[in-house]
Amino acid sequence: MKMIDTHCHLNFPQYNKQRDEVIHQCFAQGIKYLINIGTDLETSIKSIELSNKYENIFCSVGFHPHDAESYDEDGIKSLLHNKKIVAIGEIGLDYYRNLSPRAVQQQVFRKQIRIAKANQLPIIVHCREAEQDTFQILQDENPEKVVFHCFSGDYNFAQEVLNQGWFISFTGIITYDKARSRPVIQDVPLEKFFVETDAPFLTPHPFRGKLNKPYYVRYVIEKIAEIKNISPNKIAEITTANAIKFFHLL
Ligand code: NI
């Protein structure tokens, strides 16, 4: 299988003792490309560094809603000349943990959408228990290309997202949150979704509880293949093609 993990955080300290080893394992285990995701200025810079070290790693830069209060617009803009940046993200709203005030999250989300538009970059959206406001801001700001990372909405919200022309992306959550994700997966058109790990978090079954690694995206692919009754190889091929096109990887 040739797979793309469209969302991982290999720059995080969980990999400090084994980062290069894990990356080599990824390519040995069928990973074609990785997209490493920024969550604030420091992690965005580290994402760029990692992508400059490995030809097949790309990156995104942006401020996660948890970090909205430390938003540094000039800092993010100063990074954008880097050629391996393929998206602004992860950005959005998180009303589950509320680590930054909601009004600040909303403002920072809007500002980063505008940066993405000005630079013709897709956005990677983090949305947790904030579906209505996320939807409203996206409709107001009208970014060019949108993916809902780690999609956790129900069937109806998935349909609303897809009706807007936006994409959804599945993590290992689908291997343990079956009742909610099954109808979403059943109906999502083949050309409208990606797969990801969000490593080091959300390790798929059967490795739940252990450190996640991007090549475990295989288990996300296998679960989708089972639900859609299509071979894992075909799902890998399609999701790889979808990601290459959406993020302009080539
Ligand atoms: Ni993430």
PDB file of C-alpha atoms in Angstrom, residues 4-200:
ATOM      1  CA  ILE A   4      -0.428   9.364   3.010  1.00  0.00           C
ATOM      2  CA  ASP A   5      -0.866  10.393   6.615  1.00  0.00           C
ATOM      3  CA  THR A   6      -2.275  13.884   6.080  1.00  0.00           C
ATOM      4  CA  HIS A   7      -2.021  14.951   9.719  1.00  0.00           C
ATOM      5  CA  CYS A   8       0.674  14.082  12.241  1.00  0.00           C
ATOM      6  CA  HIS A   9       2.812  15.874  14.821  1.00  0.00           C
ATOM      7  CA  LEU A  10       6.201  14.180  14.596  1.00  0.00           C
ATOM      8  CA  ASN A  11       7.820  17.319  15.958  1.00  0.00           C
ATOM      9  CA  PHE A  12       6.199  16.680  19.370  1.00  0.00           C
ATOM     10  CA  PRO A  13       8.425  15.657  22.310  1.00  0.00           C
ATOM     11  CA  GLN A  14       6.927  12.131  22.406  1.00  0.00           C
ATOM     12  CA  TYR A  15       9.277  11.360  19.487  1.00  0.00           C
ATOM     13  CA  ASN A  16      12.397  13.055  20.820  1.00  0.00           C
ATOM     14  CA  LYS A  17      14.262   9.810  21.368  1.00  0.00           C
ATOM     15  CA  GLN A  18      13.147   8.067  18.185  1.00  0.00           C
ATOM     16  CA  ARG A  19      12.053  10.689  15.638  1.00  0.00           C
ATOM     17  CA  ASP A  20      14.294   9.690  12.742  1.00  0.00           C
ATOM     18  CA  GLU A  21      13.751   6.013  13.468  1.00  0.00           C
ATOM     19  CA  VAL A  22       9.956   6.426  13.351  1.00  0.00           C
ATOM     20  CA  ILE A  23      10.208   8.405  10.120  1.00  0.00           C
ATOM     21  CA  HIS A  24      12.328   5.709   8.495  1.00  0.00           C
ATOM     22  CA  GLN A  25       9.851   3.067   9.682  1.00  0.00           C
ATOM     23  CA  CYS A  26       7.045   5.103   8.077  1.00  0.00           C
ATOM     24  CA  PHE A  27       8.655   5.043   4.642  1.00  0.00           C
ATOM     25  CA  ALA A  28       9.565   1.361   5.031  1.00  0.00           C
ATOM     26  CA  GLN A  29       5.954   0.541   5.945  1.00  0.00           C
ATOM     27  CA  GLY A  30       4.348   2.079   2.873  1.00  0.00           C
ATOM     28  CA  ILE A  31       3.975   5.742   3.756  1.00  0.00           C
ATOM     29  CA  LYS A  32       4.436   7.794   0.598  1.00  0.00           C
ATOM     30  CA  TYR A  33       4.077  11.276   2.076  1.00  0.00           C
ATOM     31  CA  LEU A  34       3.530  12.801   5.507  1.00  0.00           C
ATOM     32  CA  ILE A  35       2.084  16.177   6.370  1.00  0.00           C
ATOM     33  CA  ASN A  36       3.352  17.444   9.698  1.00  0.00           C
ATOM     34  CA  ILE A  37       1.060  19.952  11.368  1.00  0.00           C
ATOM     35  CA  GLY A  38       1.866  23.131  13.283  1.00  0.00           C
ATOM     36  CA  THR A  39      -0.134  24.207  16.329  1.00  0.00           C
ATOM     37  CA  ASP A  40       1.625  27.446  17.310  1.00  0.00           C
ATOM     38  CA  LEU A  41       4.669  29.418  16.155  1.00  0.00           C
ATOM     39  CA  GLU A  42       7.274  27.115  17.670  1.00  0.00           C
ATOM     40  CA  THR A  43       5.694  23.889  16.396  1.00  0.00           C
ATOM     41  CA  SER A  44       5.133  25.473  12.994  1.00  0.00           C
ATOM     42  CA  ILE A  45       8.840  26.300  12.747  1.00  0.00           C
ATOM     43  CA  LYS A  46       9.694  22.741  13.804  1.00  0.00           C
ATOM     44  CA  SER A  47       7.295  21.378  11.187  1.00  0.00           C
ATOM     45  CA  ILE A  48       9.069  23.355   8.501  1.00  0.00           C
ATOM     46  CA  GLU A  49      12.452  22.114   9.715  1.00  0.00           C
ATOM     47  CA  LEU A  50      11.280  18.515   9.566  1.00  0.00           C
ATOM     48  CA  SER A  51       9.865  18.984   6.068  1.00  0.00           C
ATOM     49  CA  ASN A  52      13.128  20.515   4.906  1.00  0.00           C
ATOM     50  CA  LYS A  53      15.034  17.519   6.225  1.00  0.00           C
ATOM     51  CA  TYR A  54      12.905  14.890   4.437  1.00  0.00           C
ATOM     52  CA  GLU A  55      11.829  15.206   0.821  1.00  0.00           C
ATOM     53  CA  ASN A  56       8.532  13.347   1.387  1.00  0.00           C
ATOM     54  CA  ILE A  57       7.441  15.304   4.432  1.00  0.00           C
ATOM     55  CA  PHE A  58       5.329  18.402   3.875  1.00  0.00           C
ATOM     56  CA  CYS A  59       3.992  20.732   6.548  1.00  0.00           C
ATOM     57  CA  SER A  60       1.349  23.174   7.651  1.00  0.00           C
ATOM     58  CA  VAL A  61       1.693  26.240   9.845  1.00  0.00           C
ATOM     59  CA  GLY A  62      -0.891  27.818  12.111  1.00  0.00           C
ATOM     60  CA  PHE A  63      -2.290  28.360  15.588  1.00  0.00           C
ATOM     61  CA  HIS A  64      -4.504  25.685  17.115  1.00  0.00           C
ATOM     62  CA  PRO A  65      -7.561  27.070  18.958  1.00  0.00           C
ATOM     63  CA  HIS A  66      -5.977  25.975  22.264  1.00  0.00           C
ATOM     64  CA  ASP A  67      -3.134  28.403  21.513  1.00  0.00           C
ATOM     65  CA  ALA A  68      -5.255  31.228  20.124  1.00  0.00           C
ATOM     66  CA  GLU A  69      -4.272  33.579  22.938  1.00  0.00           C
ATOM     67  CA  SER A  70      -0.612  33.468  21.917  1.00  0.00           C
ATOM     68  CA  TYR A  71      -1.439  34.114  18.237  1.00  0.00           C
ATOM     69  CA  ASP A  72       1.408  35.780  16.355  1.00  0.00           C
ATOM     70  CA  GLU A  73       0.256  36.932  12.948  1.00  0.00           C
ATOM     71  CA  ASP A  74       3.595  38.406  11.887  1.00  0.00           C
ATOM     72  CA  GLY A  75       5.321  35.219  13.008  1.00  0.00           C
ATOM     73  CA  ILE A  76       3.124  33.014  10.825  1.00  0.00           C
ATOM     74  CA  LYS A  77       3.360  35.361   7.853  1.00  0.00           C
ATOM     75  CA  SER A  78       7.151  35.382   8.115  1.00  0.00           C
ATOM     76  CA  LEU A  79       7.211  31.606   7.521  1.00  0.00           C
ATOM     77  CA  LEU A  80       5.088  31.489   4.395  1.00  0.00           C
ATOM     78  CA  HIS A  81       7.920  31.701   1.874  1.00  0.00           C
ATOM     79  CA  ASN A  82       8.873  28.100   2.749  1.00  0.00           C
ATOM     80  CA  LYS A  83       8.119  25.854  -0.205  1.00  0.00           C
ATOM     81  CA  LYS A  84       7.114  22.780   1.797  1.00  0.00           C
ATOM     82  CA  ILE A  85       4.117  24.504   3.415  1.00  0.00           C
ATOM     83  CA  VAL A  86       0.959  23.011   1.898  1.00  0.00           C
ATOM     84  CA  ALA A  87      -1.748  24.362   4.222  1.00  0.00           C
ATOM     85  CA  ILE A  88      -2.659  26.686   7.083  1.00  0.00           C
ATOM     86  CA  GLY A  89      -3.522  24.585  10.119  1.00  0.00           C
ATOM     87  CA  GLU A  90      -4.531  23.360  12.349  1.00  0.00           C
ATOM     88  CA  ILE A  91      -6.949  26.186  12.990  1.00  0.00           C
ATOM     89  CA  GLY A  92     -10.509  26.369  14.232  1.00  0.00           C
ATOM     90  CA  LEU A  93     -12.604  26.252  17.385  1.00  0.00           C
ATOM     91  CA  ASP A  94     -12.502  23.988  20.421  1.00  0.00           C
ATOM     92  CA  TYR A  95     -15.385  24.538  22.857  1.00  0.00           C
ATOM     93  CA  TYR A  96     -14.707  21.252  24.587  1.00  0.00           C
ATOM     94  CA  ARG A  97     -11.559  22.298  26.400  1.00  0.00           C
ATOM     95  CA  ASN A  98     -11.878  26.085  25.960  1.00  0.00           C
ATOM     96  CA  LEU A  99      -8.166  26.636  26.571  1.00  0.00           C
ATOM     97  CA  SER A 100      -8.458  30.063  24.950  1.00  0.00           C
ATOM     98  CA  PRO A 101     -11.568  32.281  25.305  1.00  0.00           C
ATOM     99  CA  ARG A 102     -14.130  31.615  22.581  1.00  0.00           C
ATOM    100  CA  ALA A 103     -14.106  35.165  21.232  1.00  0.00           C
ATOM    101  CA  VAL A 104     -10.326  34.983  20.823  1.00  0.00           C
ATOM    102  CA  GLN A 105     -10.544  31.591  19.118  1.00  0.00           C
ATOM    103  CA  GLN A 106     -13.072  32.968  16.646  1.00  0.00           C
ATOM    104  CA  GLN A 107     -11.004  36.049  15.845  1.00  0.00           C
ATOM    105  CA  VAL A 108      -7.805  34.038  15.367  1.00  0.00           C
ATOM    106  CA  PHE A 109      -9.628  31.494  13.202  1.00  0.00           C
ATOM    107  CA  ARG A 110     -10.907  34.273  10.928  1.00  0.00           C
ATOM    108  CA  LYS A 111      -7.495  35.927  10.673  1.00  0.00           C
ATOM    109  CA  GLN A 112      -5.816  32.692   9.666  1.00  0.00           C
ATOM    110  CA  ILE A 113      -8.467  31.905   7.051  1.00  0.00           C
ATOM    111  CA  ARG A 114      -7.668  35.280   5.516  1.00  0.00           C
ATOM    112  CA  ILE A 115      -3.962  34.418   5.440  1.00  0.00           C
ATOM    113  CA  ALA A 116      -4.772  31.123   3.719  1.00  0.00           C
ATOM    114  CA  LYS A 117      -6.876  32.888   1.119  1.00  0.00           C
ATOM    115  CA  ALA A 118      -4.254  35.520   0.440  1.00  0.00           C
ATOM    116  CA  ASN A 119      -1.699  32.750  -0.131  1.00  0.00           C
ATOM    117  CA  GLN A 120      -4.014  30.321  -1.956  1.00  0.00           C
ATOM    118  CA  LEU A 121      -3.513  27.631   0.671  1.00  0.00           C
ATOM    119  CA  PRO A 122      -6.052  25.086   1.932  1.00  0.00           C
ATOM    120  CA  ILE A 123      -7.036  25.166   5.595  1.00  0.00           C
ATOM    121  CA  ILE A 124      -7.021  22.245   8.047  1.00  0.00           C
ATOM    122  CA  VAL A 125      -9.859  22.748  10.502  1.00  0.00           C
ATOM    123  CA  HIS A 126      -9.977  21.537  14.094  1.00  0.00           C
ATOM    124  CA  CYS A 127     -13.587  21.634  15.301  1.00  0.00           C
ATOM    125  CA  ARG A 128     -14.643  20.200  18.626  1.00  0.00           C
ATOM    126  CA  GLU A 129     -18.104  20.837  20.032  1.00  0.00           C
ATOM    127  CA  ALA A 130     -18.190  24.058  18.038  1.00  0.00           C
ATOM    128  CA  GLU A 131     -19.903  22.983  14.856  1.00  0.00           C
ATOM    129  CA  GLN A 132     -22.344  25.860  14.483  1.00  0.00           C
ATOM    130  CA  ASP A 133     -19.795  28.648  14.962  1.00  0.00           C
ATOM    131  CA  THR A 134     -17.208  26.886  12.803  1.00  0.00           C
ATOM    132  CA  PHE A 135     -19.730  26.555  10.027  1.00  0.00           C
ATOM    133  CA  GLN A 136     -20.766  30.208  10.339  1.00  0.00           C
ATOM    134  CA  ILE A 137     -17.194  31.510  10.214  1.00  0.00           C
ATOM    135  CA  LEU A 138     -16.346  29.339   7.215  1.00  0.00           C
ATOM    136  CA  GLN A 139     -19.399  30.601   5.368  1.00  0.00           C
ATOM    137  CA  ASP A 140     -18.539  34.233   6.191  1.00  0.00           C
ATOM    138  CA  GLU A 141     -14.875  33.979   5.287  1.00  0.00           C
ATOM    139  CA  ASN A 142     -15.284  31.588   2.361  1.00  0.00           C
ATOM    140  CA  PRO A 143     -11.846  29.935   2.187  1.00  0.00           C
ATOM    141  CA  GLU A 144     -10.893  28.210  -1.030  1.00  0.00           C
ATOM    142  CA  LYS A 145     -10.288  24.656   0.243  1.00  0.00           C
ATOM    143  CA  VAL A 146     -11.308  23.203   3.590  1.00  0.00           C
ATOM    144  CA  VAL A 147     -10.759  19.889   5.339  1.00  0.00           C
ATOM    145  CA  PHE A 148     -12.331  18.984   8.678  1.00  0.00           C
ATOM    146  CA  HIS A 149      -9.479  17.102  10.310  1.00  0.00           C
ATOM    147  CA  CYS A 150     -10.275  14.263  12.719  1.00  0.00           C
ATOM    148  CA  PHE A 151     -13.889  14.327  11.683  1.00  0.00           C
ATOM    149  CA  SER A 152     -16.047  13.576  14.709  1.00  0.00           C
ATOM    150  CA  GLY A 153     -19.403  14.994  13.643  1.00  0.00           C
ATOM    151  CA  ASP A 154     -22.517  12.940  13.083  1.00  0.00           C
ATOM    152  CA  TYR A 155     -24.094  11.932   9.788  1.00  0.00           C
ATOM    153  CA  ASN A 156     -26.074  15.160   9.367  1.00  0.00           C
ATOM    154  CA  PHE A 157     -23.107  17.411   9.995  1.00  0.00           C
ATOM    155  CA  ALA A 158     -21.031  15.378   7.534  1.00  0.00           C
ATOM    156  CA  GLN A 159     -23.669  15.964   4.878  1.00  0.00           C
ATOM    157  CA  GLU A 160     -23.645  19.714   5.577  1.00  0.00           C
ATOM    158  CA  VAL A 161     -19.873  19.828   5.306  1.00  0.00           C
ATOM    159  CA  LEU A 162     -19.820  17.845   2.075  1.00  0.00           C
ATOM    160  CA  ASN A 163     -22.616  19.975   0.604  1.00  0.00           C
ATOM    161  CA  GLN A 164     -20.337  23.000   0.980  1.00  0.00           C
ATOM    162  CA  GLY A 165     -17.668  21.276  -1.080  1.00  0.00           C
ATOM    163  CA  TRP A 166     -15.456  20.741   1.959  1.00  0.00           C
ATOM    164  CA  PHE A 167     -13.518  17.574   2.745  1.00  0.00           C
ATOM    165  CA  ILE A 168     -13.390  15.373   5.803  1.00  0.00           C
ATOM    166  CA  SER A 169     -10.513  13.389   7.240  1.00  0.00           C
ATOM    167  CA  PHE A 170     -10.641  10.282   9.421  1.00  0.00           C
ATOM    168  CA  THR A 171      -8.342   9.268  12.293  1.00  0.00           C
ATOM    169  CA  GLY A 172      -8.015   6.133  14.407  1.00  0.00           C
ATOM    170  CA  ILE A 173     -11.141   7.263  16.281  1.00  0.00           C
ATOM    171  CA  ILE A 174     -13.166   5.389  13.664  1.00  0.00           C
ATOM    172  CA  THR A 175     -11.635   2.135  14.908  1.00  0.00           C
ATOM    173  CA  TYR A 176     -13.263   2.606  18.333  1.00  0.00           C
ATOM    174  CA  ASP A 177     -16.158   5.011  17.784  1.00  0.00           C
ATOM    175  CA  LYS A 178     -17.973   2.775  15.351  1.00  0.00           C
ATOM    176  CA  ALA A 179     -21.638   3.613  15.855  1.00  0.00           C
ATOM    177  CA  ARG A 180     -21.116   7.294  15.108  1.00  0.00           C
ATOM    178  CA  SER A 181     -18.614   7.044  12.285  1.00  0.00           C
ATOM    179  CA  ARG A 182     -20.022   4.114  10.328  1.00  0.00           C
ATOM    180  CA  PRO A 183     -22.913   5.987   8.607  1.00  0.00           C
ATOM    181  CA  VAL A 184     -20.572   8.926   7.860  1.00  0.00           C
ATOM    182  CA  ILE A 185     -18.041   6.603   6.220  1.00  0.00           C
ATOM    183  CA  GLN A 186     -20.682   4.644   4.368  1.00  0.00           C
ATOM    184  CA  ASP A 187     -21.951   7.748   2.569  1.00  0.00           C
ATOM    185  CA  VAL A 188     -18.854   9.909   2.077  1.00  0.00           C
ATOM    186  CA  PRO A 189     -17.967   9.997  -1.637  1.00  0.00           C
ATOM    187  CA  LEU A 190     -14.619   8.360  -2.419  1.00  0.00           C
ATOM    188  CA  GLU A 191     -13.116  11.584  -3.741  1.00  0.00           C
ATOM    189  CA  LYS A 192     -14.027  13.692  -0.680  1.00  0.00           C
ATOM    190  CA  PHE A 193     -11.968  12.327   2.199  1.00  0.00           C
ATOM    191  CA  PHE A 194      -8.463  11.723   3.504  1.00  0.00           C
ATOM    192  CA  VAL A 195      -6.919   9.547   6.176  1.00  0.00           C
ATOM    193  CA  GLU A 196      -4.651  10.638   9.010  1.00  0.00           C
ATOM    194  CA  THR A 197      -3.343   9.554  12.404  1.00  0.00           C
ATOM    195  CA  ASP A 198      -3.019  12.801  14.415  1.00  0.00           C
ATOM    196  CA  ALA A 199      -0.013  10.991  15.919  1.00  0.00           C
ATOM    197  CA  PRO A 200       1.133  10.998  18.711  1.00  0.00           C
TER     198      PRO A 200
END
